[in-house]
Amino acid sequence: MCPTSSFFWLDAQDFLSITGEEPTFLFQSDEPLYLTLSMDVKTVIRDNEEKENHPAEISYTDQEGNEIKLPVEIRVRGNFRKDPVNCDFPPLRLNFSDTTVINTVFAGQDKIKLVTHCRTRQDLYEQNVLKEYLAYKLYNLFTEESFRVRLVHLTYADTRGKIDTLEKMAFLIEPNQQMARRNGCEILEVKRIQQERTNRHKINVLSVFQFMIGNTDWSVPALHNVVLLKEDSTDLPIAVPYDFDWCGMVNSPYAVPAEFLPIESVRTRLYRGFCRPDEEVQLALDEFRQRRDEIYHTCSSVPFLTEKELNKTIKYMDQFFKTIENPNAVELAFHRNCRE
């Protein structure tokens, strides 16, 4: 297990004097950020090959009512969602200068992933952003070895004045190295490490979590939507999941199961963990039973999620808990359909 770094209990001045780095507070709040991103919208969204960094500006009003303006470089990122055939608005990466973010909400930040709304003219996609944000918040309930996120109410302003101002929900994802340092670990960038060679209980919980949200779009050996944390050479790596837009809970219009899987819809849950003795399965399931109220509360606490989408999410969670409280359903889901 990676020990939690004591640095994050220090005040800002002590942290800076010890580490030479600014402390990071961006992901320590659940309050949505209200930001304006000013950029050449057309040029950015057409750069689907990620060829360039594009100049932009982020502005917001701080707690004292002062308008803060920060220069930032924007770069298109992603795989599926950067293709204009799939999304007319790609995910972005924000690249800040170290010197400009001092004493701002972005203090200590450098490059940050921004998850955007995919398609502008359909409100469903904005709701999908909120549900993917929820997936991260749900996994945070189980372990500190998880990516923190920050919800953003984002106003896109076109610097050329040719595209109308657009307001959409988005969220920021804690950078890999920052998440690793917070847990006293390093990122292990080695492929072909099997699930069996990672921390056993933690991969069991992760696998059940992916089952809960209906996600089959992940792989430890391929490092597909998973990063590995490592403290030292003697400890087994810890798998940390990310990128949940293809899960059944989100139910993005473009999401379909892989062809080799025996399901036709991402809404159909399929356990992708390995077969375990029942006592190990029950130990992992107990973590979910114990957090049942927290899970429902977290679902109900997502700002801007419509009542319709919340009800869908609650019903999807109901199905999960009905499964794990039924011995026959547990046998089918986690023993007969587990991976050998």
GROMACS .gro file of C-alpha atoms in nm:
model
  340
    1MET     CA    1   0.000   0.000   0.000
    2CYS     CA    2   0.126   0.348  -0.082
    3PRO     CA    3   0.149   0.565   0.231
    4THR     CA    4  -0.029   0.900   0.223
    5SER     CA    5   0.216   1.187   0.199
    6SER     CA    6   0.222   1.402   0.513
    7PHE     CA    7   0.309   1.706   0.298
    8PHE     CA    8  -0.059   1.763   0.228
    9TRP     CA    9  -0.125   1.842   0.592
   10LEU     CA   10   0.122   2.132   0.588
   11ASP     CA   11   0.022   2.492   0.530
   12ALA     CA   12   0.119   2.657   0.203
   13GLN     CA   13   0.433   2.832   0.328
   14ASP     CA   14   0.575   2.520   0.497
   15PHE     CA   15   0.499   2.306   0.192
   16LEU     CA   16   0.677   2.550  -0.037
   17SER     CA   17   0.985   2.571   0.188
   18ILE     CA   18   1.015   2.191   0.217
   19THR     CA   19   0.935   2.080  -0.137
   20GLY     CA   20   1.012   2.385  -0.350
   21GLU     CA   21   0.666   2.342  -0.502
   22GLU     CA   22   0.338   2.520  -0.450
   23PRO     CA   23   0.066   2.316  -0.277
   24THR     CA   24  -0.228   2.217  -0.493
   25PHE     CA   25  -0.580   2.302  -0.378
   26LEU     CA   26  -0.770   2.269  -0.705
   27PHE     CA   27  -0.903   1.921  -0.630
   28GLN     CA   28  -0.972   1.969  -0.259
   29SER     CA   29  -1.318   2.118  -0.310
   30ASP     CA   30  -1.645   1.983  -0.448
   31GLU     CA   31  -1.773   2.329  -0.538
   32PRO     CA   32  -1.805   2.382  -0.914
   33LEU     CA   33  -1.563   2.630  -1.066
   34TYR     CA   34  -1.707   2.903  -1.286
   35LEU     CA   35  -1.450   2.969  -1.559
   36THR     CA   36  -1.436   3.145  -1.893
   37LEU     CA   37  -1.208   2.996  -2.159
   38SER     CA   38  -1.128   3.245  -2.435
   39MET     CA   39  -0.976   3.094  -2.748
   40ASP     CA   40  -1.001   3.068  -3.124
   41VAL     CA   41  -1.272   2.804  -3.102
   42LYS     CA   42  -1.278   2.703  -3.469
   43THR     CA   43  -0.901   2.661  -3.494
   44VAL     CA   44  -0.881   2.456  -3.176
   45ILE     CA   45  -1.162   2.211  -3.248
   46ARG     CA   46  -1.035   2.152  -3.601
   47ASP     CA   47  -0.691   2.050  -3.475
   48ASN     CA   48  -0.799   1.690  -3.425
   49GLU     CA   49  -0.448   1.558  -3.492
   50GLU     CA   50  -0.315   1.733  -3.179
   51LYS     CA   51  -0.052   1.914  -3.382
   52GLU     CA   52  -0.032   2.243  -3.196
   53ASN     CA   53  -0.063   2.422  -2.866
   54HIS     CA   54  -0.310   2.708  -2.906
   55PRO     CA   55  -0.293   3.032  -2.707
   56ALA     CA   56  -0.591   3.095  -2.482
   57GLU     CA   57  -0.694   3.264  -2.159
   58ILE     CA   58  -0.881   3.137  -1.856
   59SER     CA   59  -1.058   3.390  -1.637
   60TYR     CA   60  -1.263   3.366  -1.319
   61THR     CA   61  -1.372   3.575  -1.022
   62ASP     CA   62  -1.194   3.492  -0.695
   63GLN     CA   63  -1.344   3.494  -0.345
   64GLU     CA   64  -1.263   3.863  -0.302
   65GLY     CA   65  -1.448   3.953  -0.620
   66ASN     CA   66  -1.133   4.014  -0.824
   67GLU     CA   67  -1.122   3.905  -1.187
   68ILE     CA   68  -0.827   3.671  -1.242
   69LYS     CA   69  -0.695   3.619  -1.595
   70LEU     CA   70  -0.444   3.346  -1.670
   71PRO     CA   71  -0.269   3.278  -2.000
   72VAL     CA   72  -0.288   2.912  -2.094
   73GLU     CA   73  -0.207   2.692  -2.390
   74ILE     CA   74  -0.476   2.456  -2.518
   75ARG     CA   75  -0.417   2.127  -2.694
   76VAL     CA   76  -0.667   1.876  -2.831
   77ARG     CA   77  -0.627   1.532  -2.672
   78GLY     CA   78  -0.795   1.194  -2.657
   79ASN     CA   79  -0.857   0.910  -2.898
   80PHE     CA   80  -1.219   0.838  -2.989
   81ARG     CA   81  -1.359   1.175  -2.881
   82LYS     CA   82  -1.107   1.386  -3.073
   83ASP     CA   83  -1.233   1.242  -3.404
   84PRO     CA   84  -1.483   1.494  -3.551
   85VAL     CA   85  -1.690   1.204  -3.681
   86ASN     CA   86  -1.762   1.111  -3.319
   87CYS     CA   87  -1.759   1.445  -3.139
   88ASP     CA   88  -1.783   1.801  -3.270
   89PHE     CA   89  -1.607   1.931  -2.957
   90PRO     CA   90  -1.293   1.741  -2.847
   91PRO     CA   91  -1.148   1.693  -2.499
   92LEU     CA   92  -0.870   1.939  -2.419
   93ARG     CA   93  -0.549   1.967  -2.223
   94LEU     CA   94  -0.468   2.289  -2.039
   95ASN     CA   95  -0.102   2.385  -2.009
   96PHE     CA   96  -0.026   2.655  -1.753
   97SER     CA   97   0.296   2.842  -1.687
   98ASP     CA   98   0.432   2.784  -1.336
   99THR     CA   99   0.480   3.154  -1.268
  100THR     CA  100   0.132   3.270  -1.369
  101VAL     CA  101  -0.069   3.036  -1.143
  102ILE     CA  102   0.091   3.135  -0.812
  103ASN     CA  103  -0.175   3.231  -0.554
  104THR     CA  104  -0.459   3.126  -0.787
  105VAL     CA  105  -0.699   2.831  -0.782
  106PHE     CA  106  -0.459   2.663  -1.028
  107ALA     CA  107  -0.155   2.697  -0.799
  108GLY     CA  108   0.085   2.407  -0.843
  109GLN     CA  109  -0.076   2.294  -1.167
  110ASP     CA  110   0.095   2.244  -1.502
  111LYS     CA  111  -0.087   2.023  -1.754
  112ILE     CA  112  -0.446   1.926  -1.673
  113LYS     CA  113  -0.699   1.720  -1.867
  114LEU     CA  114  -1.033   1.887  -1.935
  115VAL     CA  115  -1.327   1.658  -2.013
  116THR     CA  116  -1.572   1.834  -2.244
  117HIS     CA  117  -1.922   1.774  -2.380
  118CYS     CA  118  -1.850   1.596  -2.713
  119ARG     CA  119  -2.152   1.733  -2.901
  120THR     CA  120  -2.270   2.090  -2.865
  121ARG     CA  121  -2.631   2.076  -2.986
  122GLN     CA  122  -2.748   1.782  -2.775
  123ASP     CA  123  -2.802   1.837  -2.402
  124LEU     CA  124  -2.770   1.463  -2.337
  125TYR     CA  125  -2.394   1.482  -2.390
  126GLU     CA  126  -2.360   1.746  -2.118
  127GLN     CA  127  -2.549   1.516  -1.882
  128ASN     CA  128  -2.306   1.239  -1.978
  129VAL     CA  129  -2.018   1.462  -1.866
  130LEU     CA  130  -2.184   1.493  -1.526
  131LYS     CA  131  -2.234   1.117  -1.499
  132GLU     CA  132  -1.873   1.048  -1.590
  133TYR     CA  133  -1.772   1.301  -1.324
  134LEU     CA  134  -1.992   1.103  -1.085
  135ALA     CA  135  -1.805   0.781  -1.167
  136TYR     CA  136  -1.479   0.939  -1.048
  137LYS     CA  137  -1.647   1.069  -0.731
  138LEU     CA  138  -1.788   0.723  -0.658
  139TYR     CA  139  -1.447   0.558  -0.684
  140ASN     CA  140  -1.307   0.826  -0.452
  141LEU     CA  141  -1.533   0.677  -0.182
  142PHE     CA  142  -1.332   0.355  -0.182
  143THR     CA  143  -0.971   0.469  -0.188
  144GLU     CA  144  -0.735   0.766  -0.191
  145GLU     CA  145  -0.558   0.581  -0.472
  146SER     CA  146  -0.797   0.733  -0.724
  147PHE     CA  147  -0.814   1.038  -0.945
  148ARG     CA  148  -0.973   1.347  -0.797
  149VAL     CA  149  -1.185   1.565  -1.022
  150ARG     CA  150  -1.328   1.918  -1.016
  151LEU     CA  151  -1.652   2.014  -1.184
  152VAL     CA  152  -1.645   2.324  -1.404
  153HIS     CA  153  -1.923   2.547  -1.535
  154LEU     CA  154  -1.735   2.662  -1.843
  155THR     CA  155  -1.807   2.955  -2.071
  156TYR     CA  156  -1.635   2.926  -2.408
  157ALA     CA  157  -1.567   3.267  -2.563
  158ASP     CA  158  -1.446   3.288  -2.923
  159THR     CA  159  -1.160   3.537  -2.954
  160ARG     CA  160  -1.251   3.603  -3.318
  161GLY     CA  161  -1.610   3.680  -3.228
  162LYS     CA  162  -1.743   3.453  -3.503
  163ILE     CA  163  -1.895   3.184  -3.280
  164ASP     CA  164  -2.158   3.252  -3.016
  165THR     CA  165  -2.054   3.222  -2.653
  166LEU     CA  166  -2.123   2.873  -2.526
  167GLU     CA  167  -2.186   2.758  -2.168
  168LYS     CA  168  -2.132   2.390  -2.088
  169MET     CA  169  -2.039   2.167  -1.797
  170ALA     CA  170  -1.694   2.009  -1.796
  171PHE     CA  171  -1.453   1.870  -1.540
  172LEU     CA  172  -1.082   1.867  -1.467
  173ILE     CA  173  -0.889   1.550  -1.381
  174GLU     CA  174  -0.604   1.536  -1.133
  175PRO     CA  175  -0.275   1.475  -1.323
  176ASN     CA  176  -0.121   1.129  -1.300
  177GLN     CA  177   0.197   1.233  -1.122
  178GLN     CA  178   0.009   1.453  -0.878
  179MET     CA  179  -0.220   1.166  -0.783
  180ALA     CA  180   0.081   0.939  -0.740
  181ARG     CA  181   0.273   1.189  -0.523
  182ARG     CA  182  -0.035   1.244  -0.307
  183ASN     CA  183  -0.022   0.874  -0.226
  184GLY     CA  184   0.355   0.855  -0.182
  185CYS     CA  185   0.393   0.648  -0.499
  186GLU     CA  186   0.526   0.658  -0.852
  187ILE     CA  187   0.356   0.575  -1.181
  188LEU     CA  188   0.466   0.237  -1.317
  189GLU     CA  189   0.458   0.263  -1.695
  190VAL     CA  190   0.498  -0.105  -1.774
  191LYS     CA  191   0.252  -0.299  -1.987
  192ARG     CA  192   0.169  -0.672  -1.977
  193ILE     CA  193   0.137  -0.681  -1.598
  194GLN     CA  194  -0.157  -0.911  -1.535
  195GLN     CA  195  -0.432  -0.841  -1.282
  196GLU     CA  196  -0.293  -1.132  -1.078
  197ARG     CA  197   0.034  -0.939  -1.032
  198THR     CA  198  -0.133  -0.638  -0.871
  199ASN     CA  199  -0.259  -0.581  -0.517
  200ARG     CA  200  -0.518  -0.855  -0.488
  201HIS     CA  201  -0.788  -0.699  -0.268
  202LYS     CA  202  -0.765  -0.364  -0.443
  203ILE     CA  203  -0.804  -0.517  -0.789
  204ASN     CA  204  -1.101  -0.714  -0.656
  205VAL     CA  205  -1.266  -0.391  -0.538
  206LEU     CA  206  -1.177  -0.215  -0.864
  207SER     CA  207  -1.330  -0.501  -1.064
  208VAL     CA  208  -1.653  -0.489  -0.863
  209PHE     CA  209  -1.661  -0.110  -0.903
  210GLN     CA  210  -1.633  -0.145  -1.280
  211PHE     CA  211  -1.916  -0.399  -1.264
  212MET     CA  212  -2.126  -0.157  -1.057
  213ILE     CA  213  -2.098   0.122  -1.315
  214GLY     CA  214  -2.119  -0.121  -1.608
  215ASN     CA  215  -1.769  -0.065  -1.743
  216THR     CA  216  -1.586  -0.325  -1.953
  217ASP     CA  217  -1.361  -0.073  -2.131
  218TRP     CA  218  -1.044  -0.129  -1.927
  219SER     CA  219  -0.740  -0.355  -1.916
  220VAL     CA  220  -0.454  -0.376  -1.670
  221PRO     CA  221  -0.203  -0.553  -1.903
  222ALA     CA  222  -0.267  -0.302  -2.183
  223LEU     CA  223  -0.278  -0.007  -1.941
  224HIS     CA  224  -0.607   0.077  -2.111
  225ASN     CA  225  -0.790   0.330  -1.897
  226VAL     CA  226  -0.578   0.217  -1.602
  227VAL     CA  227  -0.257   0.346  -1.446
  228LEU     CA  228  -0.039   0.150  -1.205
  229LEU     CA  229   0.098   0.289  -0.879
  230LYS     CA  230   0.414   0.154  -0.719
  231GLU     CA  231   0.581   0.244  -0.391
  232ASP     CA  232   0.894   0.031  -0.415
  233SER     CA  233   1.020  -0.288  -0.576
  234THR     CA  234   0.878  -0.514  -0.304
  235ASP     CA  235   0.514  -0.405  -0.318
  236LEU     CA  236   0.261  -0.520  -0.573
  237PRO     CA  237   0.135  -0.243  -0.803
  238ILE     CA  238  -0.204  -0.085  -0.742
  239ALA     CA  239  -0.434  -0.036  -1.041
  240VAL     CA  240  -0.616   0.298  -1.064
  241PRO     CA  241  -0.898   0.337  -1.320
  242TYR     CA  242  -0.998   0.639  -1.526
  243ASP     CA  243  -1.200   0.731  -1.836
  244PHE     CA  244  -1.554   0.606  -1.772
  245ASP     CA  245  -1.751   0.748  -2.064
  246TRP     CA  246  -1.810   0.399  -2.212
  247CYS     CA  247  -1.970   0.261  -1.897
  248GLY     CA  248  -2.337   0.167  -1.869
  249MET     CA  249  -2.407   0.424  -1.597
  250VAL     CA  250  -2.304   0.705  -1.833
  251ASN     CA  251  -2.456   0.529  -2.137
  252SER     CA  252  -2.304   0.756  -2.401
  253PRO     CA  253  -2.478   0.723  -2.742
  254TYR     CA  254  -2.149   0.615  -2.902
  255ALA     CA  255  -2.061   0.351  -2.640
  256VAL     CA  256  -2.080  -0.012  -2.750
  257PRO     CA  257  -1.921  -0.323  -2.596
  258ALA     CA  258  -1.612  -0.475  -2.754
  259GLU     CA  259  -1.703  -0.733  -3.018
  260PHE     CA  260  -1.543  -1.020  -2.826
  261LEU     CA  261  -1.768  -0.967  -2.522
  262PRO     CA  262  -2.093  -1.165  -2.482
  263ILE     CA  263  -2.310  -0.856  -2.430
  264GLU     CA  264  -2.484  -0.628  -2.679
  265SER     CA  265  -2.528  -0.314  -2.467
  266VAL     CA  266  -2.300  -0.129  -2.226
  267ARG     CA  267  -2.599  -0.116  -1.989
  268THR     CA  268  -2.562  -0.492  -1.941
  269ARG     CA  269  -2.318  -0.555  -1.660
  270LEU     CA  270  -2.035  -0.803  -1.713
  271TYR     CA  271  -1.773  -0.879  -1.449
  272ARG     CA  272  -1.420  -0.853  -1.592
  273GLY     CA  273  -1.236  -0.954  -1.276
  274PHE     CA  274  -1.071  -1.292  -1.232
  275CYS     CA  275  -1.227  -1.584  -1.049
  276ARG     CA  276  -1.175  -1.568  -0.673
  277PRO     CA  277  -1.278  -1.778  -0.373
  278ASP     CA  278  -1.617  -1.668  -0.242
  279GLU     CA  279  -1.466  -1.526   0.077
  280GLU     CA  280  -1.258  -1.285  -0.132
  281VAL     CA  281  -1.558  -1.189  -0.343
  282GLN     CA  282  -1.768  -1.127  -0.033
  283LEU     CA  283  -1.490  -0.918   0.123
  284ALA     CA  284  -1.491  -0.693  -0.184
  285LEU     CA  285  -1.871  -0.680  -0.200
  286ASP     CA  286  -1.884  -0.582   0.168
  287GLU     CA  287  -1.704  -0.260   0.080
  288PHE     CA  288  -1.998  -0.169  -0.141
  289ARG     CA  289  -2.263  -0.282   0.106
  290GLN     CA  290  -2.101  -0.069   0.375
  291ARG     CA  291  -2.094   0.236   0.147
  292ARG     CA  292  -2.443   0.197   0.007
  293ASP     CA  293  -2.577   0.517   0.165
  294GLU     CA  294  -2.266   0.712   0.060
  295ILE     CA  295  -2.303   0.588  -0.297
  296TYR     CA  296  -2.664   0.702  -0.323
  297HIS     CA  297  -2.583   1.033  -0.154
  298THR     CA  298  -2.298   1.096  -0.398
  299CYS     CA  299  -2.528   1.020  -0.691
  300SER     CA  300  -2.784   1.268  -0.558
  301SER     CA  301  -2.524   1.539  -0.498
  302VAL     CA  302  -2.404   1.599  -0.855
  303PRO     CA  303  -2.481   1.962  -0.945
  304PHE     CA  304  -2.681   2.024  -1.264
  305LEU     CA  305  -2.773   1.657  -1.313
  306THR     CA  306  -3.136   1.653  -1.423
  307GLU     CA  307  -3.401   1.464  -1.228
  308LYS     CA  308  -3.451   1.235  -1.526
  309GLU     CA  309  -3.083   1.136  -1.547
  310LEU     CA  310  -3.056   1.108  -1.168
  311ASN     CA  311  -3.350   0.868  -1.161
  312LYS     CA  312  -3.188   0.656  -1.432
  313THR     CA  313  -2.867   0.647  -1.229
  314ILE     CA  314  -3.045   0.555  -0.906
  315LYS     CA  315  -3.230   0.271  -1.080
  316TYR     CA  316  -2.900   0.145  -1.224
  317MET     CA  317  -2.752   0.142  -0.872
  318ASP     CA  318  -3.065  -0.033  -0.741
  319GLN     CA  319  -3.003  -0.315  -0.989
  320PHE     CA  320  -2.645  -0.350  -0.869
  321PHE     CA  321  -2.736  -0.372  -0.501
  322LYS     CA  322  -3.017  -0.615  -0.579
  323THR     CA  323  -2.756  -0.835  -0.747
  324ILE     CA  324  -2.502  -0.833  -0.465
  325GLU     CA  325  -2.770  -0.910  -0.203
  326ASN     CA  326  -2.888  -1.218  -0.393
  327PRO     CA  327  -2.665  -1.527  -0.344
  328ASN     CA  328  -2.775  -1.680  -0.673
  329ALA     CA  329  -2.707  -1.356  -0.861
  330VAL     CA  330  -2.364  -1.328  -0.695
  331GLU     CA  331  -2.285  -1.683  -0.802
  332LEU     CA  332  -2.379  -1.606  -1.161
  333ALA     CA  333  -2.213  -1.263  -1.188
  334PHE     CA  334  -1.890  -1.314  -0.994
  335HIS     CA  335  -1.822  -1.688  -1.013
  336ARG     CA  336  -1.973  -1.832  -1.330
  337ASN     CA  337  -1.896  -1.524  -1.542
  338CYS     CA  338  -1.556  -1.440  -1.394
  339ARG     CA  339  -1.238  -1.463  -1.598
  340GLU     CA  340  -1.032  -1.781  -1.567
   0.00000   0.00000   0.00000
